[in-house]
Amino acid sequence: MHGTMLALALVVVGTAPVLAQQSRGEVRDVPWYQARPQILEETLRRCHRDARLAATWDCQNAEGAASSRMGQPLPNTLPRAGQGRQAPPVDSSGLPEPDFNPRTNPFGFTQLQAACANRASNPTHMFLPYCNQLDRYREGGAGGR
């Protein structure tokens, strides 16, 4: 009898969080959060502030939606033309080209010079598509975009 009561108490305690989550309303899935980035950010802030919420389905689905956008540029973070600056040139994937300005990136500029000077010895070097940037900057390193 005592063992039955103990088992019943464990079942009630174990199902309480699930029942509480379901009674709150609809649980949103990962695609729902992916389609609503503002709500996703708000949910993540709420989940990160309260550790008790981390185990809820909503928080776990929001985390899944956030992790699915890893490696993608954040929206509205690239400068746009007409806002005082010219938009940076983009490569074939649509991402901004690397900046080989000798003033801000002297090591990258030196590596680009070396790669472009030795094209014959390494025709597949990853810097070769950016050899056109050598023309943008003067040898003294005072050039800019």
mmCIF file of C-alpha atoms in Angstrom:
data_model
loop_
_atom_site.group_PDB
_atom_site.id
_atom_site.type_symbol
_atom_site.label_atom_id
_atom_site.label_comp_id
_atom_site.label_asym_id
_atom_site.label_seq_id
_atom_site.Cartn_x
_atom_site.Cartn_y
_atom_site.Cartn_z
ATOM 1 C CA MET A 1 0.000 0.000 0.000
ATOM 2 C CA HIS A 2 2.796 2.385 0.968
ATOM 3 C CA GLY A 3 4.672 1.578 -2.290
ATOM 4 C CA THR A 4 1.558 2.267 -4.369
ATOM 5 C CA MET A 5 1.106 5.697 -2.789
ATOM 6 C CA LEU A 6 4.752 6.507 -3.402
ATOM 7 C CA ALA A 7 4.488 5.476 -7.074
ATOM 8 C CA LEU A 8 1.327 7.538 -7.497
ATOM 9 C CA ALA A 9 3.021 10.575 -5.946
ATOM 10 C CA LEU A 10 5.985 10.221 -8.330
ATOM 11 C CA VAL A 11 3.664 10.041 -11.353
ATOM 12 C CA VAL A 12 1.808 13.181 -10.250
ATOM 13 C CA VAL A 13 5.039 15.097 -9.614
ATOM 14 C CA GLY A 14 6.519 13.930 -12.925
ATOM 15 C CA THR A 15 3.530 14.978 -15.029
ATOM 16 C CA ALA A 16 2.951 18.348 -13.368
ATOM 17 C CA PRO A 17 5.340 20.320 -15.629
ATOM 18 C CA VAL A 18 3.826 18.760 -18.763
ATOM 19 C CA LEU A 19 0.297 19.537 -17.619
ATOM 20 C CA ALA A 20 1.279 23.077 -16.661
ATOM 21 C CA GLN A 21 2.816 23.622 -20.081
ATOM 22 C CA GLN A 22 -0.252 22.299 -21.887
ATOM 23 C CA SER A 23 -2.680 24.309 -19.770
ATOM 24 C CA ARG A 24 -0.891 27.541 -20.737
ATOM 25 C CA GLY A 25 -1.993 27.135 -24.315
ATOM 26 C CA GLU A 26 -0.546 26.283 -27.679
ATOM 27 C CA VAL A 27 3.080 25.181 -27.913
ATOM 28 C CA ARG A 28 4.777 26.834 -30.854
ATOM 29 C CA ASP A 29 7.053 24.765 -33.078
ATOM 30 C CA VAL A 30 10.396 25.613 -34.692
ATOM 31 C CA PRO A 31 8.999 26.754 -38.093
ATOM 32 C CA TRP A 32 6.559 29.070 -36.282
ATOM 33 C CA TYR A 33 9.463 30.787 -34.515
ATOM 34 C CA GLN A 34 11.540 30.890 -37.711
ATOM 35 C CA ALA A 35 8.744 32.823 -39.431
ATOM 36 C CA ARG A 36 8.532 35.364 -36.562
ATOM 37 C CA PRO A 37 12.046 36.587 -35.674
ATOM 38 C CA GLN A 38 10.869 39.331 -33.298
ATOM 39 C CA ILE A 39 8.838 36.899 -31.201
ATOM 40 C CA LEU A 40 11.763 34.473 -31.332
ATOM 41 C CA GLU A 41 14.129 37.093 -29.875
ATOM 42 C CA GLU A 42 11.645 38.021 -27.150
ATOM 43 C CA THR A 43 11.102 34.359 -26.232
ATOM 44 C CA LEU A 44 14.849 33.694 -26.100
ATOM 45 C CA ARG A 45 15.373 36.687 -23.784
ATOM 46 C CA ARG A 46 12.616 35.414 -21.493
ATOM 47 C CA CYS A 47 13.975 31.846 -21.543
ATOM 48 C CA HIS A 48 17.550 32.988 -20.847
ATOM 49 C CA ARG A 49 16.470 35.150 -17.906
ATOM 50 C CA ASP A 50 14.560 32.367 -16.127
ATOM 51 C CA ALA A 51 16.285 28.988 -15.910
ATOM 52 C CA ARG A 52 13.025 27.297 -14.921
ATOM 53 C CA LEU A 53 11.667 28.007 -18.414
ATOM 54 C CA ALA A 54 14.606 26.367 -20.204
ATOM 55 C CA ALA A 55 12.971 22.923 -20.069
ATOM 56 C CA THR A 56 9.660 24.096 -21.562
ATOM 57 C CA TRP A 57 8.734 23.119 -25.089
ATOM 58 C CA ASP A 58 8.454 26.740 -26.181
ATOM 59 C CA CYS A 59 11.977 27.568 -25.039
ATOM 60 C CA GLN A 60 13.438 24.451 -26.588
ATOM 61 C CA ASN A 61 11.685 25.146 -29.901
ATOM 62 C CA ALA A 62 12.859 28.773 -29.811
ATOM 63 C CA GLU A 63 16.431 27.576 -29.220
ATOM 64 C CA GLY A 64 16.062 25.196 -32.172
ATOM 65 C CA ALA A 65 14.824 28.009 -34.409
ATOM 66 C CA ALA A 66 17.697 30.241 -33.303
ATOM 67 C CA SER A 67 20.299 27.542 -33.944
ATOM 68 C CA SER A 68 18.930 26.945 -37.449
ATOM 69 C CA ARG A 69 20.022 30.448 -38.469
ATOM 70 C CA MET A 70 23.632 29.985 -37.361
ATOM 71 C CA GLY A 71 26.097 30.937 -40.056
ATOM 72 C CA GLN A 72 23.687 33.324 -41.735
ATOM 73 C CA PRO A 73 24.176 37.095 -41.601
ATOM 74 C CA LEU A 74 21.880 38.895 -39.201
ATOM 75 C CA PRO A 75 19.176 40.901 -40.941
ATOM 76 C CA ASN A 76 19.661 44.662 -41.318
ATOM 77 C CA THR A 77 23.271 44.655 -40.119
ATOM 78 C CA LEU A 78 24.955 45.386 -43.436
ATOM 79 C CA PRO A 79 25.325 49.058 -44.387
ATOM 80 C CA ARG A 80 23.059 50.099 -47.216
ATOM 81 C CA ALA A 81 23.692 52.563 -50.005
ATOM 82 C CA GLY A 82 22.129 55.942 -49.333
ATOM 83 C CA GLN A 83 22.840 55.914 -45.594
ATOM 84 C CA GLY A 84 26.006 57.955 -45.849
ATOM 85 C CA ARG A 85 28.126 54.995 -46.930
ATOM 86 C CA GLN A 86 28.309 52.870 -50.008
ATOM 87 C CA ALA A 87 27.250 49.261 -49.548
ATOM 88 C CA PRO A 88 30.235 46.892 -49.554
ATOM 89 C CA PRO A 89 30.760 44.784 -52.664
ATOM 90 C CA VAL A 90 29.459 41.240 -52.366
ATOM 91 C CA ASP A 91 30.898 37.953 -53.566
ATOM 92 C CA SER A 92 29.091 35.194 -55.473
ATOM 93 C CA SER A 93 27.346 33.954 -52.313
ATOM 94 C CA GLY A 94 25.897 37.386 -51.543
ATOM 95 C CA LEU A 95 28.121 37.985 -48.513
ATOM 96 C CA PRO A 96 30.383 41.045 -48.220
ATOM 97 C CA GLU A 97 33.815 40.708 -49.782
ATOM 98 C CA PRO A 98 36.700 40.536 -47.315
ATOM 99 C CA ASP A 99 38.427 43.862 -46.724
ATOM 100 C CA PHE A 100 42.135 43.862 -47.607
ATOM 101 C CA ASN A 101 42.736 47.515 -46.747
ATOM 102 C CA PRO A 102 46.426 47.713 -45.746
ATOM 103 C CA ARG A 103 45.607 50.309 -43.073
ATOM 104 C CA THR A 104 42.990 48.212 -41.275
ATOM 105 C CA ASN A 105 44.179 44.732 -42.257
ATOM 106 C CA PRO A 106 47.930 44.829 -42.995
ATOM 107 C CA PHE A 107 48.417 41.090 -42.529
ATOM 108 C CA GLY A 108 45.562 40.280 -44.938
ATOM 109 C CA PHE A 109 46.938 42.770 -47.484
ATOM 110 C CA THR A 110 50.401 41.175 -47.301
ATOM 111 C CA GLN A 111 48.917 37.708 -47.736
ATOM 112 C CA LEU A 112 46.844 38.898 -50.693
ATOM 113 C CA GLN A 113 49.942 40.408 -52.342
ATOM 114 C CA ALA A 114 51.865 37.162 -51.890
ATOM 115 C CA ALA A 115 49.025 35.020 -53.235
ATOM 116 C CA CYS A 116 48.518 37.222 -56.289
ATOM 117 C CA ALA A 117 52.269 37.344 -57.007
ATOM 118 C CA ASN A 118 52.511 33.523 -56.915
ATOM 119 C CA ARG A 119 49.456 32.595 -59.002
ATOM 120 C CA ALA A 120 51.369 30.088 -61.083
ATOM 121 C CA SER A 121 52.586 28.082 -58.093
ATOM 122 C CA ASN A 122 49.126 27.882 -56.458
ATOM 123 C CA PRO A 123 46.321 28.493 -58.987
ATOM 124 C CA THR A 124 43.607 27.478 -56.488
ATOM 125 C CA HIS A 125 44.566 29.808 -53.621
ATOM 126 C CA MET A 126 41.517 31.130 -51.797
ATOM 127 C CA PHE A 127 42.694 34.770 -52.069
ATOM 128 C CA LEU A 128 42.977 34.802 -55.883
ATOM 129 C CA PRO A 129 39.379 35.973 -56.513
ATOM 130 C CA TYR A 130 40.221 39.122 -54.537
ATOM 131 C CA CYS A 131 43.374 40.164 -56.446
ATOM 132 C CA ASN A 132 41.336 43.014 -57.920
ATOM 133 C CA GLN A 133 41.448 44.647 -54.464
ATOM 134 C CA LEU A 134 45.178 45.310 -54.878
ATOM 135 C CA ASP A 135 44.256 48.009 -57.387
ATOM 136 C CA ARG A 136 42.058 49.772 -54.809
ATOM 137 C CA TYR A 137 44.894 50.516 -52.419
ATOM 138 C CA ARG A 138 48.172 52.284 -52.975
ATOM 139 C CA GLU A 139 51.427 50.662 -51.873
ATOM 140 C CA GLY A 140 51.772 53.107 -48.972
ATOM 141 C CA GLY A 141 48.705 51.703 -47.271
ATOM 142 C CA ALA A 142 46.782 54.996 -47.203
ATOM 143 C CA GLY A 143 44.007 53.874 -49.501
ATOM 144 C CA GLY A 144 40.457 53.272 -48.429
ATOM 145 C CA ARG A 145 37.105 52.258 -49.742
#
